């Protein structure tokens, strides 16, 4: 019956849309939209996804229609690579903007200090205004990582799933594919979108973590043992080091490749049985990796924008204050003679590069 | 496009004088920011001399350089962030509604019919199928004609505004808006009714649309008693309707028109002879009336206001929102606050103007009243005394005038006076019978001749010889430091006229208070000369709550031109006509362009129009998405892949 068919189509469309876009809408309106700075971050990260998609499509165009290297991986590999590159580029841009904003705050504070010391403080209210502005701005890697992931993943969902949804909306009837004869193609795509959105969030958080550690810590130093995650407690597996940051970035690349690879099961008949099980499992695994590897050390120290000349193997541990990290000598590049004063739960033993 | 902000450069007498009309003191308790007089009466009252163009250009260039190197402060950053957040919602809603209207309120037949109708109206050179190069050339020519007409109309608006033929302008805008809301919106709904078969009778439809248009016109132009969200809603719907109309343009015409409009916007805002720049100058003058129907006003969250005047150079978060219809009113005021005589006026002139806009019939009277009083005051200052010898006048004459010994020697039309052992040469026409000690800033304000007996104005620091007498022209045109402006000099008042004396009660922390008395000794006005050498008038004010609400309301809003809404929507609608992918791409790119411009403005301090950036990126990414991204997405979705 036409009515039933129309109703089924509408139910499939709306239901799939709800599954596919609900996480994005929830994150966006609950977390991102109330804060103006997060809104700008989210919008900019969405633009960076668009740049990634543009470059990926250009390479695909060269590979597939021009050279003739067809197949699903010709579309997937450029997509994975350029999304990774542009995530990192976005975070690098964020660090630059962050430094400019911090400079402006420092300058305002200096001016106020001079005014106070000179006895000429025409506007004491500016002190509270400065603090209020700082509180309002509240730029930190967690919030900004979430917002950036929301923007990146949101446009990701809109472009890939939204295009399919829009094309299916106008048609009467439900599309099924050989890879999943029992499940509408819209629903399969919606479930893929759902998983990929959360993966985008984690990937962006990992990228923030990795790029921040690459910014803080210099090159060189360390040992192979640093790579062993089990040498650290739960929540610190990657380590608060440059190599830990690199590990986080590699995790992004690997898990993205795996996630995209799992969707290639849909090329085969009944392939959705594997794709619809492995993809959610990978999402959970990525969440677990985040939780176990970086969750306790995610936030950088307050002096995170200061380039510390320390060996790469030096680790702050789980504290978020300099005192909790114990015995940090920011400008010293030599081995400190005294050991870190804090307990072993929070602070790793400092290792001499010469050992 | 940047303009020197007097607050951010060494205060010169001119700047101080120009700022004196509208400077905001630190102490906001009673000293109000208000223009001392309107621009139209300035020349009559105070005989202000303009800055010459060269010095203005030099100042402007120096300020541009300073601004480009300046770090943004926290208030500017927060203001730009919050401005974006405030404006993104209405822009997004307008773009989405326009896309929905264009896609769902049209069929192939209506599109074909509309395209034909618009081609007959707007295309001088017809486009031909299949010949891209020729179509491009024809589109460029046709859009050039359209842009020329837009430019001409903008100049007409500028002339109407400049010569205050505002009744013509308002009448035209009311008619156009009523037609847009009534006739063109009805057209759109008629098409929708035909497509979807809605059951609506003609009488009800006419009744509803008539009321819709009437209420909309009242909401946009009258505004009193109308909640702001209704006005905003009507502005959005009028933009949607316009975008729906423009969707009937041929693809070549539409995209070419968008690009040409972006380039025109650059010219109109940034070039010295641009009509929008001229309109901005006019609107930035104190007491200048608003342009209703052209600006969308969005509220900022509480606690966020325009940055401090001391920190605000070419602060223009809304600077970007410039369009053909002259959007971003406060942007233009901030970026180019030149007064009518070419003076650099303080940007708070526009604050006052914005403040006065809320109650046009009440607030705008105040400058006129002040002007009338000011005019009377000048006459009284120079008029005959009624014989009432006020004690202030007697005291204010002080020992300077009474100690003067008139020497009979006259050289080159000058008389020599011996004042406290100092020989002062004065022109013969100068009568020192009525003088007093006031700050230089006040003497400049009232165009008074002065005697510098203490040497506060001397150029050479260690020189024992300095100039004593300064004519009013020299005082007016001189370049004075803050210290000099607030230093007291002996001002020569008109004989048998009014005087200015120091107030007995000094109750403002901002600076010293002086009182202006007429020849009868009556107190006319009260001024405060701040530490920065600026002159502020103490105004009698209404209820604190009322004024606070007005000030707060006007400070915590941001305005965006309707033209921006329309052309963003046109871009997104044309993209939506092609595919959903291009619609999403252009939607986000427009928002990114807007965000990027606001952030760049905060970081770089350079004024930029936003329309070119968003439109340029939108057109570019439409082409990229259409040719590359969409095929790539189709390739991945073909096998339900995801990457």
Short mmCIF file of N, CA and C in Angstrom, two decimals, chain A residues 263-343:
data_model
loop_
_atom_site.label_atom_id
_atom_site.label_comp_id
_atom_site.label_asym_id
_atom_site.label_seq_id
_atom_site.Cartn_x
_atom_site.Cartn_y
_atom_site.Cartn_z
N UNK A 263 34.33 -0.88 7.55
CA UNK A 263 33.16 -0.58 6.71
C UNK A 263 33.29 -1.21 5.32
N UNK A 264 34.50 -1.62 4.94
CA UNK A 264 34.66 -2.26 3.63
C UNK A 264 34.02 -3.65 3.60
N UNK A 265 33.66 -4.17 4.79
CA UNK A 265 32.91 -5.42 4.79
C UNK A 265 31.59 -5.26 4.04
N UNK A 266 31.10 -4.04 3.97
CA UNK A 266 29.84 -3.80 3.29
C UNK A 266 29.92 -4.00 1.78
N UNK A 267 31.14 -4.16 1.29
CA UNK A 267 31.28 -4.43 -0.15
C UNK A 267 30.79 -5.84 -0.46
N UNK A 268 30.91 -6.69 0.52
CA UNK A 268 30.56 -8.10 0.31
C UNK A 268 29.13 -8.35 0.75
N UNK A 269 28.59 -9.45 0.25
CA UNK A 269 27.24 -9.80 0.63
C UNK A 269 27.21 -10.21 2.09
N UNK A 270 26.21 -9.77 2.78
CA UNK A 270 26.05 -9.99 4.21
C UNK A 270 27.24 -9.44 5.01
N UNK A 271 27.92 -8.51 4.42
CA UNK A 271 29.09 -7.95 5.09
C UNK A 271 28.74 -7.09 6.29
N UNK A 272 27.49 -6.61 6.34
CA UNK A 272 27.14 -5.72 7.46
C UNK A 272 27.15 -6.46 8.78
N UNK A 273 27.07 -7.80 8.73
CA UNK A 273 27.15 -8.55 9.98
C UNK A 273 28.48 -8.27 10.66
N UNK A 274 29.51 -8.20 9.86
CA UNK A 274 30.84 -7.92 10.42
C UNK A 274 31.03 -6.43 10.70
N UNK A 275 30.57 -5.59 9.76
CA UNK A 275 30.82 -4.16 9.94
C UNK A 275 30.03 -3.61 11.11
N UNK A 276 28.80 -4.07 11.28
CA UNK A 276 27.97 -3.53 12.35
C UNK A 276 28.34 -4.10 13.72
N UNK A 277 29.20 -5.09 13.76
CA UNK A 277 29.68 -5.58 15.05
C UNK A 277 31.08 -5.06 15.36
N UNK A 278 31.91 -5.02 14.38
CA UNK A 278 33.30 -4.61 14.62
C UNK A 278 33.41 -3.11 14.86
N UNK A 279 32.58 -2.36 14.15
CA UNK A 279 32.70 -0.91 14.30
C UNK A 279 32.32 -0.44 15.71
N UNK A 280 31.20 -0.83 16.25
CA UNK A 280 30.92 -0.45 17.63
C UNK A 280 31.96 -0.98 18.61
N UNK A 281 32.48 -2.20 18.35
CA UNK A 281 33.53 -2.74 19.23
C UNK A 281 34.77 -1.86 19.17
N UNK A 282 35.11 -1.43 17.99
CA UNK A 282 36.28 -0.55 17.86
C UNK A 282 36.03 0.77 18.57
N UNK A 283 34.81 1.26 18.49
CA UNK A 283 34.48 2.51 19.19
C UNK A 283 34.67 2.35 20.69
N UNK A 284 34.19 1.25 21.20
CA UNK A 284 34.37 1.01 22.64
C UNK A 284 35.85 0.84 22.97
N UNK A 285 36.56 0.14 22.10
CA UNK A 285 37.99 -0.06 22.34
C UNK A 285 38.74 1.26 22.34
N UNK A 286 38.37 2.14 21.43
CA UNK A 286 39.03 3.46 21.38
C UNK A 286 38.73 4.24 22.66
N UNK A 287 37.47 4.13 23.10
CA UNK A 287 37.14 4.81 24.35
C UNK A 287 37.95 4.26 25.51
N UNK A 288 38.12 2.94 25.50
CA UNK A 288 38.91 2.33 26.57
C UNK A 288 40.35 2.77 26.50
N UNK A 289 40.90 2.85 25.30
CA UNK A 289 42.29 3.30 25.14
C UNK A 289 42.44 4.72 25.67
N UNK A 290 41.47 5.55 25.36
CA UNK A 290 41.53 6.91 25.87
C UNK A 290 41.50 6.93 27.39
N UNK A 291 40.63 6.13 27.92
CA UNK A 291 40.46 6.11 29.37
C UNK A 291 41.73 5.59 30.05
N UNK A 292 42.29 4.56 29.48
CA UNK A 292 43.43 3.92 30.15
C UNK A 292 44.75 4.63 29.85
N UNK A 293 44.81 5.27 28.72
CA UNK A 293 46.12 5.78 28.28
C UNK A 293 46.34 7.25 28.61
N UNK A 294 45.29 8.05 28.54
CA UNK A 294 45.52 9.49 28.67
C UNK A 294 44.55 10.19 29.61
N UNK A 295 43.59 9.49 30.12
CA UNK A 295 42.54 10.20 30.85
C UNK A 295 43.09 10.91 32.08
N UNK A 296 44.05 10.30 32.77
CA UNK A 296 44.56 10.91 34.00
C UNK A 296 45.60 11.98 33.72
N UNK A 297 46.11 11.99 32.55
CA UNK A 297 47.18 12.95 32.23
C UNK A 297 46.78 13.85 31.07
N UNK A 298 45.49 13.93 30.82
CA UNK A 298 45.06 14.63 29.61
C UNK A 298 45.33 16.12 29.68
N UNK A 299 44.97 16.72 30.82
CA UNK A 299 45.09 18.16 30.91
C UNK A 299 46.55 18.53 31.13
N UNK A 300 47.05 19.46 30.35
CA UNK A 300 48.43 19.89 30.54
C UNK A 300 48.55 20.75 31.79
N UNK A 301 49.77 20.94 32.22
CA UNK A 301 50.02 21.77 33.38
C UNK A 301 49.72 23.23 33.03
N UNK A 302 49.61 24.05 34.07
CA UNK A 302 49.35 25.46 33.80
C UNK A 302 50.41 26.12 32.93
N UNK A 303 51.62 25.60 33.00
CA UNK A 303 52.68 26.23 32.20
C UNK A 303 52.82 25.52 30.86
N UNK A 304 51.73 24.98 30.40
CA UNK A 304 51.83 24.12 29.24
C UNK A 304 52.30 24.87 28.01
N UNK A 305 52.11 26.18 27.98
CA UNK A 305 52.52 26.87 26.78
C UNK A 305 53.97 27.32 26.84
N UNK A 306 54.64 26.94 27.90
CA UNK A 306 56.06 27.25 28.01
C UNK A 306 56.85 26.06 27.50
N UNK A 307 57.76 26.36 26.60
CA UNK A 307 58.56 25.27 26.06
C UNK A 307 59.64 24.93 27.06
N UNK A 308 59.54 23.80 27.65
CA UNK A 308 60.49 23.38 28.69
C UNK A 308 61.61 22.60 28.06
N UNK A 309 62.80 22.95 28.42
CA UNK A 309 63.95 22.25 27.85
C UNK A 309 64.28 21.06 28.74
N UNK A 310 63.49 20.06 28.64
CA UNK A 310 63.67 18.86 29.46
C UNK A 310 63.86 17.67 28.56
N UNK A 311 64.48 16.65 29.05
CA UNK A 311 64.57 15.43 28.26
C UNK A 311 63.19 14.86 28.01
N UNK A 312 63.06 14.19 26.93
CA UNK A 312 61.75 13.69 26.53
C UNK A 312 61.21 12.67 27.51
N UNK A 313 62.09 12.01 28.24
CA UNK A 313 61.61 10.96 29.12
C UNK A 313 61.09 11.50 30.43
N UNK A 314 61.26 12.77 30.65
CA UNK A 314 60.76 13.33 31.90
C UNK A 314 59.25 13.36 31.86
N UNK A 315 58.63 13.00 32.97
CA UNK A 315 57.18 12.97 33.00
C UNK A 315 56.70 13.70 34.23
N UNK A 316 55.60 14.40 34.07
CA UNK A 316 55.04 15.11 35.20
C UNK A 316 54.21 14.22 36.09
N UNK A 317 53.67 13.17 35.54
CA UNK A 317 52.77 12.36 36.33
C UNK A 317 51.35 12.85 36.23
N UNK A 318 50.54 12.53 37.23
CA UNK A 318 49.11 12.79 37.10
C UNK A 318 48.66 14.11 37.67
N UNK A 319 49.56 14.85 38.31
CA UNK A 319 49.12 16.09 38.93
C UNK A 319 48.87 17.17 37.92
N UNK A 320 48.05 18.13 38.33
CA UNK A 320 47.78 19.24 37.44
C UNK A 320 48.39 20.53 37.92
N UNK A 321 49.14 20.45 38.97
CA UNK A 321 49.82 21.66 39.44
C UNK A 321 51.29 21.38 39.50
N UNK A 322 52.06 22.39 39.39
CA UNK A 322 53.51 22.16 39.41
C UNK A 322 53.97 21.50 40.70
N UNK A 323 53.33 21.86 41.79
CA UNK A 323 53.79 21.28 43.06
C UNK A 323 53.45 19.81 43.12
N UNK A 324 52.30 19.47 42.57
CA UNK A 324 51.92 18.06 42.60
C UNK A 324 52.85 17.23 41.76
N UNK A 325 53.33 17.82 40.69
CA UNK A 325 54.24 17.07 39.83
C UNK A 325 55.59 16.92 40.47
N UNK A 326 55.91 17.86 41.32
CA UNK A 326 57.10 17.67 42.11
C UNK A 326 58.40 17.95 41.42
N UNK A 327 59.09 18.95 41.88
CA UNK A 327 60.47 19.14 41.52
C UNK A 327 60.72 19.47 40.08
N UNK A 328 59.89 20.24 39.51
CA UNK A 328 60.12 20.59 38.11
C UNK A 328 61.02 21.80 38.05
N UNK A 329 62.02 21.70 37.25
CA UNK A 329 62.93 22.83 37.05
C UNK A 329 62.86 23.19 35.58
N UNK A 330 62.03 24.12 35.26
CA UNK A 330 61.68 24.32 33.86
C UNK A 330 62.85 24.64 32.95
N UNK A 331 63.82 25.35 33.44
CA UNK A 331 64.86 25.80 32.53
C UNK A 331 66.10 24.93 32.59
N UNK A 332 66.04 23.90 33.36
CA UNK A 332 67.23 23.07 33.49
C UNK A 332 67.17 21.93 32.51
N UNK A 333 68.24 21.78 31.77
CA UNK A 333 68.27 20.67 30.82
C UNK A 333 69.16 19.55 31.33
N UNK A 334 69.69 19.73 32.51
CA UNK A 334 70.55 18.69 33.06
C UNK A 334 69.78 17.89 34.08
N UNK A 335 70.36 16.83 34.48
CA UNK A 335 69.68 15.97 35.44
C UNK A 335 69.63 16.67 36.80
N UNK A 336 68.48 16.81 37.38
CA UNK A 336 68.43 17.42 38.71
C UNK A 336 69.02 16.47 39.73
N UNK A 337 69.73 17.00 40.67
CA UNK A 337 70.43 16.13 41.60
C UNK A 337 69.48 15.58 42.65
N UNK A 338 68.42 16.31 42.97
CA UNK A 338 67.53 15.80 43.99
C UNK A 338 66.34 15.11 43.32
N UNK A 339 65.87 14.05 43.92
CA UNK A 339 64.76 13.32 43.32
C UNK A 339 63.45 14.07 43.54
N UNK A 340 62.42 13.74 42.79
CA UNK A 340 61.13 14.37 42.97
C UNK A 340 60.59 14.08 44.36
N UNK A 341 60.08 15.06 45.03
CA UNK A 341 59.69 14.85 46.42
C UNK A 341 58.36 14.13 46.59
N UNK A 342 57.50 14.08 45.56
CA UNK A 342 56.18 13.53 45.73
C UNK A 342 56.20 12.01 45.73
N UNK A 343 55.07 11.44 46.08
CA UNK A 343 54.95 10.01 46.19
C UNK A 343 54.98 9.31 44.86
#
